[in-house]
Every structure is written in C-alpha cells, then in structure tokens.
PDB file of C-alpha atoms in Angstrom:
ATOM      1  CA  MET A  56      66.571 170.678  77.651  1.00 45.00           C
ATOM      2  CA  THR A  57      66.895 168.493  74.567  1.00 46.00           C
ATOM      3  CA  ILE A  58      65.790 164.876  74.321  1.00 43.00           C
ATOM      4  CA  ALA A  59      69.428 163.777  74.288  1.00 45.00           C
ATOM      5  CA  ALA A  60      70.075 165.730  77.497  1.00 44.00           C
ATOM      6  CA  ARG A  61      67.025 164.187  79.243  1.00 37.00           C
ATOM      7  CA  THR A  62      67.840 160.571  78.325  1.00 33.00           C
ATOM      8  CA  PRO A  63      70.503 160.089  81.041  1.00 34.00           C
ATOM      9  CA  LEU A  64      68.097 161.506  83.662  1.00 29.00           C
ATOM     10  CA  VAL A  65      65.330 159.095  82.610  1.00 30.00           C
ATOM     11  CA  LEU A  66      67.744 156.152  82.657  1.00 28.00           C
ATOM     12  CA  LEU A  67      68.984 157.197  86.090  1.00 27.00           C
ATOM     13  CA  LEU A  68      65.424 157.274  87.445  1.00 26.00           C
ATOM     14  CA  VAL A  69      64.515 153.896  85.941  1.00 28.00           C
ATOM     15  CA  LEU A  70      67.741 152.183  86.920  1.00 28.00           C
ATOM     16  CA  GLY A  71      67.803 153.918  90.298  1.00 29.00           C
ATOM     17  CA  GLY A  72      64.894 151.869  91.600  1.00 30.00           C
ATOM     18  CA  CYS A  73      61.883 154.145  91.264  1.00 30.00           C
ATOM     19  CA  ALA A  74      59.760 151.143  90.317  1.00 36.00           C
ATOM     20  CA  ARG A  75      61.147 148.124  92.127  1.00 41.00           C
ATOM     21  CA  PRO A  76      59.151 144.925  91.415  1.00 42.00           C
ATOM     22  CA  ASP A  77      59.240 143.906  95.094  1.00 45.00           C
ATOM     23  CA  SER A  78      57.387 147.076  96.105  1.00 48.00           C
ATOM     24  CA  LEU A  79      54.458 146.908  93.683  1.00 46.00           C
ATOM     25  CA  SER A  80      50.980 147.185  95.157  1.00 50.00           C
ATOM     26  CA  VAL A  81      48.135 144.737  94.568  1.00 52.00           C
ATOM     27  CA  SER A  82      46.789 146.850  91.724  1.00 55.00           C
ATOM     28  CA  GLU A  83      50.215 146.926  90.079  1.00 55.00           C
ATOM     29  CA  CYS A  84      50.991 143.233  90.548  1.00 73.00           C
ATOM     30  CA  ALA A  85      50.686 140.786  87.672  1.00 65.00           C
ATOM     31  CA  ALA A  86      47.200 140.355  86.249  1.00 80.00           C
ATOM     32  CA  ARG A  87      44.994 137.659  87.707  1.00 83.00           C
ATOM     33  CA  PRO A  88      45.737 134.401  85.874  1.00 85.00           C
ATOM     34  CA  PRO A  89      43.064 132.399  84.031  1.00 86.00           C
ATOM     35  CA  GLY A  90      40.929 130.337  86.361  1.00 88.00           C
ATOM     36  CA  PHE A  91      41.300 132.643  89.353  1.00 91.00           C
ATOM     37  CA  LEU A  92      37.819 134.117  89.621  1.00 89.00           C
ATOM     38  CA  THR A  93      36.739 137.323  91.294  1.00 87.00           C
ATOM     39  CA  GLN A  94      34.043 136.993  93.911  1.00 83.00           C
ATOM     40  CA  GLY A  95      31.498 138.323  91.413  1.00 83.00           C
ATOM     41  CA  GLU A  96      32.532 135.807  88.752  1.00 87.00           C
ATOM     42  CA  PHE A  97      32.323 132.958  91.272  1.00 82.00           C
ATOM     43  CA  LEU A  98      28.857 134.035  92.419  1.00 80.00           C
ATOM     44  CA  ALA A  99      27.645 134.334  88.827  1.00 83.00           C
ATOM     45  CA  ALA A 100      28.966 130.861  87.969  1.00 79.00           C
ATOM     46  CA  HIS A 101      27.454 129.062  90.972  1.00 74.00           C
ATOM     47  CA  PRO A 102      23.787 129.294  92.024  1.00 73.00           C
ATOM     48  CA  ALA A 103      23.058 130.062  95.688  1.00 72.00           C
ATOM     49  CA  SER A 104      21.701 126.538  96.263  1.00 66.00           C
ATOM     50  CA  PHE A 105      25.045 125.105  95.126  1.00 66.00           C
ATOM     51  CA  ARG A 106      27.123 127.581  97.156  1.00 66.00           C
ATOM     52  CA  ALA A 107      25.267 126.764 100.386  1.00 64.00           C
ATOM     53  CA  ASP A 108      26.991 123.383 100.611  1.00 68.00           C
ATOM     54  CA  LEU A 109      30.507 124.512  99.711  1.00 75.00           C
ATOM     55  CA  VAL A 110      33.407 124.324 102.118  1.00 75.00           C
ATOM     56  CA  SER A 111      35.299 127.595 102.255  1.00 81.00           C
ATOM     57  CA  ASN A 112      39.075 127.764 102.702  1.00 89.00           C
ATOM     58  CA  SER A 113      41.337 130.785 102.588  1.00 91.00           C
ATOM     59  CA  LEU A 114      45.028 131.234 101.898  1.00 95.00           C
ATOM     60  CA  ARG A 115      46.555 134.612 102.739  1.00 95.00           C
ATOM     61  CA  LEU A 116      50.024 135.851 101.859  1.00 95.00           C
ATOM     62  CA  ASP A 117      51.415 138.514 104.197  1.00 94.00           C
ATOM     63  CA  ALA A 118      53.845 141.330 103.403  1.00 93.00           C
ATOM     64  CA  ALA A 119      56.836 139.264 104.553  1.00 93.00           C
ATOM     65  CA  GLY A 120      55.872 136.279 102.379  1.00 92.00           C
ATOM     66  CA  GLY A 121      54.318 134.230 105.202  1.00 96.00           C
ATOM     67  CA  LEU A 122      51.202 132.153 104.610  1.00 96.00           C
ATOM     68  CA  ALA A 123      48.044 131.657 106.667  1.00 96.00           C
ATOM     69  CA  TRP A 124      45.489 128.934 105.992  1.00 95.00           C
ATOM     70  CA  ASN A 125      42.061 129.834 107.378  1.00 92.00           C
ATOM     71  CA  GLY A 126      43.837 132.305 109.660  1.00 91.00           C
ATOM     72  CA  ALA A 127      46.472 129.894 111.039  1.00 94.00           C
ATOM     73  CA  ARG A 128      50.135 130.410 110.072  1.00 96.00           C
ATOM     74  CA  VAL A 129      51.466 127.610 107.885  1.00 96.00           C
ATOM     75  CA  SER A 130      54.734 126.894 106.126  1.00 96.00           C
ATOM     76  CA  GLY A 131      54.919 126.496 102.365  1.00 94.00           C
ATOM     77  CA  ALA A 132      55.106 122.719 102.804  1.00 95.00           C
ATOM     78  CA  GLU A 133      52.023 122.737 105.050  1.00 96.00           C
ATOM     79  CA  ALA A 134      50.129 124.869 102.515  1.00 96.00           C
ATOM     80  CA  GLU A 135      51.077 122.370  99.787  1.00 96.00           C
ATOM     81  CA  ALA A 136      49.797 119.480 101.937  1.00 96.00           C
ATOM     82  CA  LEU A 137      46.521 121.285 102.637  1.00 95.00           C
ATOM     83  CA  LEU A 138      46.052 122.054  98.946  1.00 95.00           C
ATOM     84  CA  ARG A 139      46.631 118.358  98.155  1.00 94.00           C
ATOM     85  CA  GLN A 140      43.882 117.465 100.664  1.00 91.00           C
ATOM     86  CA  VAL A 141      41.478 119.969  99.100  1.00 89.00           C
ATOM     87  CA  ALA A 142      42.305 118.642  95.623  1.00 89.00           C
ATOM     88  CA  ALA A 143      41.533 115.088  96.764  1.00 88.00           C
ATOM     89  CA  GLN A 144      38.064 115.937  98.081  1.00 82.00           C
ATOM     90  CA  ASP A 145      35.181 114.207  96.380  1.00 73.00           C
ATOM     91  CA  PRO A 146      33.350 115.637  94.613  1.00 72.00           C
ATOM     92  CA  PRO A 147      36.080 118.056  93.585  1.00 67.00           C
ATOM     93  CA  THR A 148      33.595 120.924  93.473  1.00 67.00           C
ATOM     94  CA  SER A 149      32.689 120.536  97.171  1.00 75.00           C
ATOM     95  CA  SER A 150      35.058 123.298  98.260  1.00 81.00           C
ATOM     96  CA  TYR A 151      36.741 126.426  97.025  1.00 85.00           C
ATOM     97  CA  LEU A 152      39.828 128.406  97.945  1.00 90.00           C
ATOM     98  CA  HIS A 153      39.934 132.151  98.390  1.00 90.00           C
ATOM     99  CA  PHE A 154      43.425 133.625  97.897  1.00 94.00           C
ATOM    100  CA  THR A 155      44.292 137.096  99.186  1.00 92.00           C
ATOM    101  CA  TRP A 156      47.535 138.906  99.829  1.00 90.00           C
ATOM    102  CA  ASP A 157      48.853 141.917 101.656  1.00 90.00           C
ATOM    103  CA  ARG A 158      49.297 145.016  99.483  1.00 85.00           C
ATOM    104  CA  LYS A 159      52.999 145.019 100.390  1.00 88.00           C
ATOM    105  CA  ALA A 160      53.641 141.380  99.455  1.00 89.00           C
ATOM    106  CA  PRO A 161      56.299 141.032  96.745  1.00 89.00           C
ATOM    107  CA  CYS A 162      54.805 140.179  93.360  1.00 89.00           C
ATOM    108  CA  ALA A 163      57.192 137.230  93.054  1.00 89.00           C
ATOM    109  CA  ASN A 164      55.614 135.741  96.196  1.00 92.00           C
ATOM    110  CA  VAL A 165      52.102 136.371  94.865  1.00 92.00           C
ATOM    111  CA  ALA A 166      53.030 134.642  91.601  1.00 90.00           C
ATOM    112  CA  GLY A 167      54.579 131.719  93.500  1.00 92.00           C
ATOM    113  CA  ALA A 168      51.464 131.236  95.624  1.00 94.00           C
ATOM    114  CA  ARG A 169      49.248 131.373  92.533  1.00 93.00           C
ATOM    115  CA  THR A 170      51.397 128.734  90.851  1.00 93.00           C
ATOM    116  CA  MET A 171      51.208 126.474  93.922  1.00 95.00           C
ATOM    117  CA  ILE A 172      47.415 126.860  94.119  1.00 95.00           C
ATOM    118  CA  ASP A 173      46.897 126.215  90.421  1.00 94.00           C
ATOM    119  CA  ARG A 174      49.236 123.204  90.452  1.00 94.00           C
ATOM    120  CA  HIS A 175      46.982 121.488  92.997  1.00 94.00           C
ATOM    121  CA  LEU A 176      43.514 122.813  92.177  1.00 93.00           C
ATOM    122  CA  ALA A 177      43.723 123.290  88.381  1.00 92.00           C
ATOM    123  CA  CYS A 178      41.852 126.565  88.805  1.00 90.00           C
ATOM    124  CA  ALA A 179      40.849 127.075  85.171  1.00 88.00           C
ATOM    125  CA  ALA A 180      39.348 123.579  84.927  1.00 87.00           C
ATOM    126  CA  SER A 181      37.806 123.417  88.409  1.00 84.00           C
ATOM    127  CA  GLY A 182      36.431 126.928  88.960  1.00 84.00           C
ATOM    128  CA  ARG A 183      37.347 126.574  92.649  1.00 86.00           C
ATOM    129  CA  CYS A 184      39.756 129.491  93.012  1.00 91.00           C
ATOM    130  CA  ILE A 185      38.699 132.976  94.082  1.00 90.00           C
ATOM    131  CA  GLU A 186      41.192 135.812  94.248  1.00 91.00           C
ATOM    132  CA  GLY A 187      40.869 139.327  95.543  1.00 84.00           C
ATOM    133  CA  PRO A 188      39.241 141.110  98.446  1.00 72.00           C
ATOM    134  CA  ALA A 189      37.686 138.886 101.085  1.00 59.00           C
ATOM    135  CA  PRO A 190      34.229 137.710 100.082  1.00 52.00           C
ATOM    136  CA  ARG A 191      31.440 139.359 102.014  1.00 53.00           C
ATOM    137  CA  LEU A 192      28.696 137.043 100.855  1.00 49.00           C
ATOM    138  CA  PHE A 193      30.197 133.856 102.272  1.00 52.00           C
ATOM    139  CA  PRO A 194      30.568 132.994 105.932  1.00 53.00           C
ATOM    140  CA  PRO A 195      34.228 133.175 106.977  1.00 55.00           C
ATOM    141  CA  PRO A 196      35.976 129.815 107.232  1.00 55.00           C
ATOM    142  CA  PRO A 197      36.590 128.568 110.754  1.00 58.00           C
ATOM    143  CA  THR A 198      40.075 129.430 111.971  1.00 61.00           C
ATOM    144  CA  GLY A 199      42.423 126.480 111.757  1.00 62.00           C
ATOM    145  CA  ARG A 200      44.196 124.212 109.364  1.00 60.00           C
ATOM    146  CA  ARG A 201      41.374 122.026 108.135  1.00 61.00           C
ATOM    147  CA  PRO A 202      41.182 121.752 104.351  1.00 61.00           C
TER     148      PRO A 202
END
C-alpha cells in the first residue's frame, strides 16, 4: 500500500475518535502546571518540623466531574468558597492542598480544577499545592468541609 493510499485510513482513525480528549488517562492528561508540586517535591521543600504543623486539605475530582473536599461532596461554588478560606489563612503557609483526580476524569475538568485552585492559592508563589497520588507520609485530613 502506498503512502497516498494509507493517508485516508490514518485520517479516518484520527477523526473517528481513537484518541478522544475526554477519555485520556491521568498519565495522558496535560502536564502538571508550574507550582503544583509532587509529594516528593513538597517534602524536599519543607522540613519535617515545618510540616508537622501544617493543616492538610484535599480536593478530589471524580470521573463524572464531581468534587469532594476532604472526602465530602461539594459543588464548584462550595469548593471556591473553601479555597477562599484557605487562601485567607494566616500565615498563608499554614496549610496545603492536595489535588487528585480519577483516572477517567475528563482532562478539561482537571484543567478547570487546577485553574480554580491556582486562582485562589497562587500555587507557584505559595508552594501550597500538591498534585498526584495521595500522600502516604501525611496523616489523612479529617473528613468534612473544613478548610
């Protein structure tokens, strides 16, 4: 088969939905933005004595686009309000947010959640945002909506 004969087949496969953006896995989703640290980067940047006093919060995005704050379902507006409360804490480095998402969550939803988090916590400037698998070295946050 010549290149010219294969071109329509390739276009059919690409345009036919073989790689739909809403079905990308975590590893295929957009790269982690600046300021969103891995657990290892966070641990390296903060000594254990500092981390002992931190307040841990988690935001999880499920496959359907729903959000959970510290394990409790929240709406987008509630997540925004909780992020505003975290951002207002003094000193600003007294807490951190750990963002995770379901492997089946649409990349557009992951990107939207990252934007919302960064808008409130200025992740690159604050160093308060962790992204990726759940940290094993921190105690889990209590279930509930506290910031």
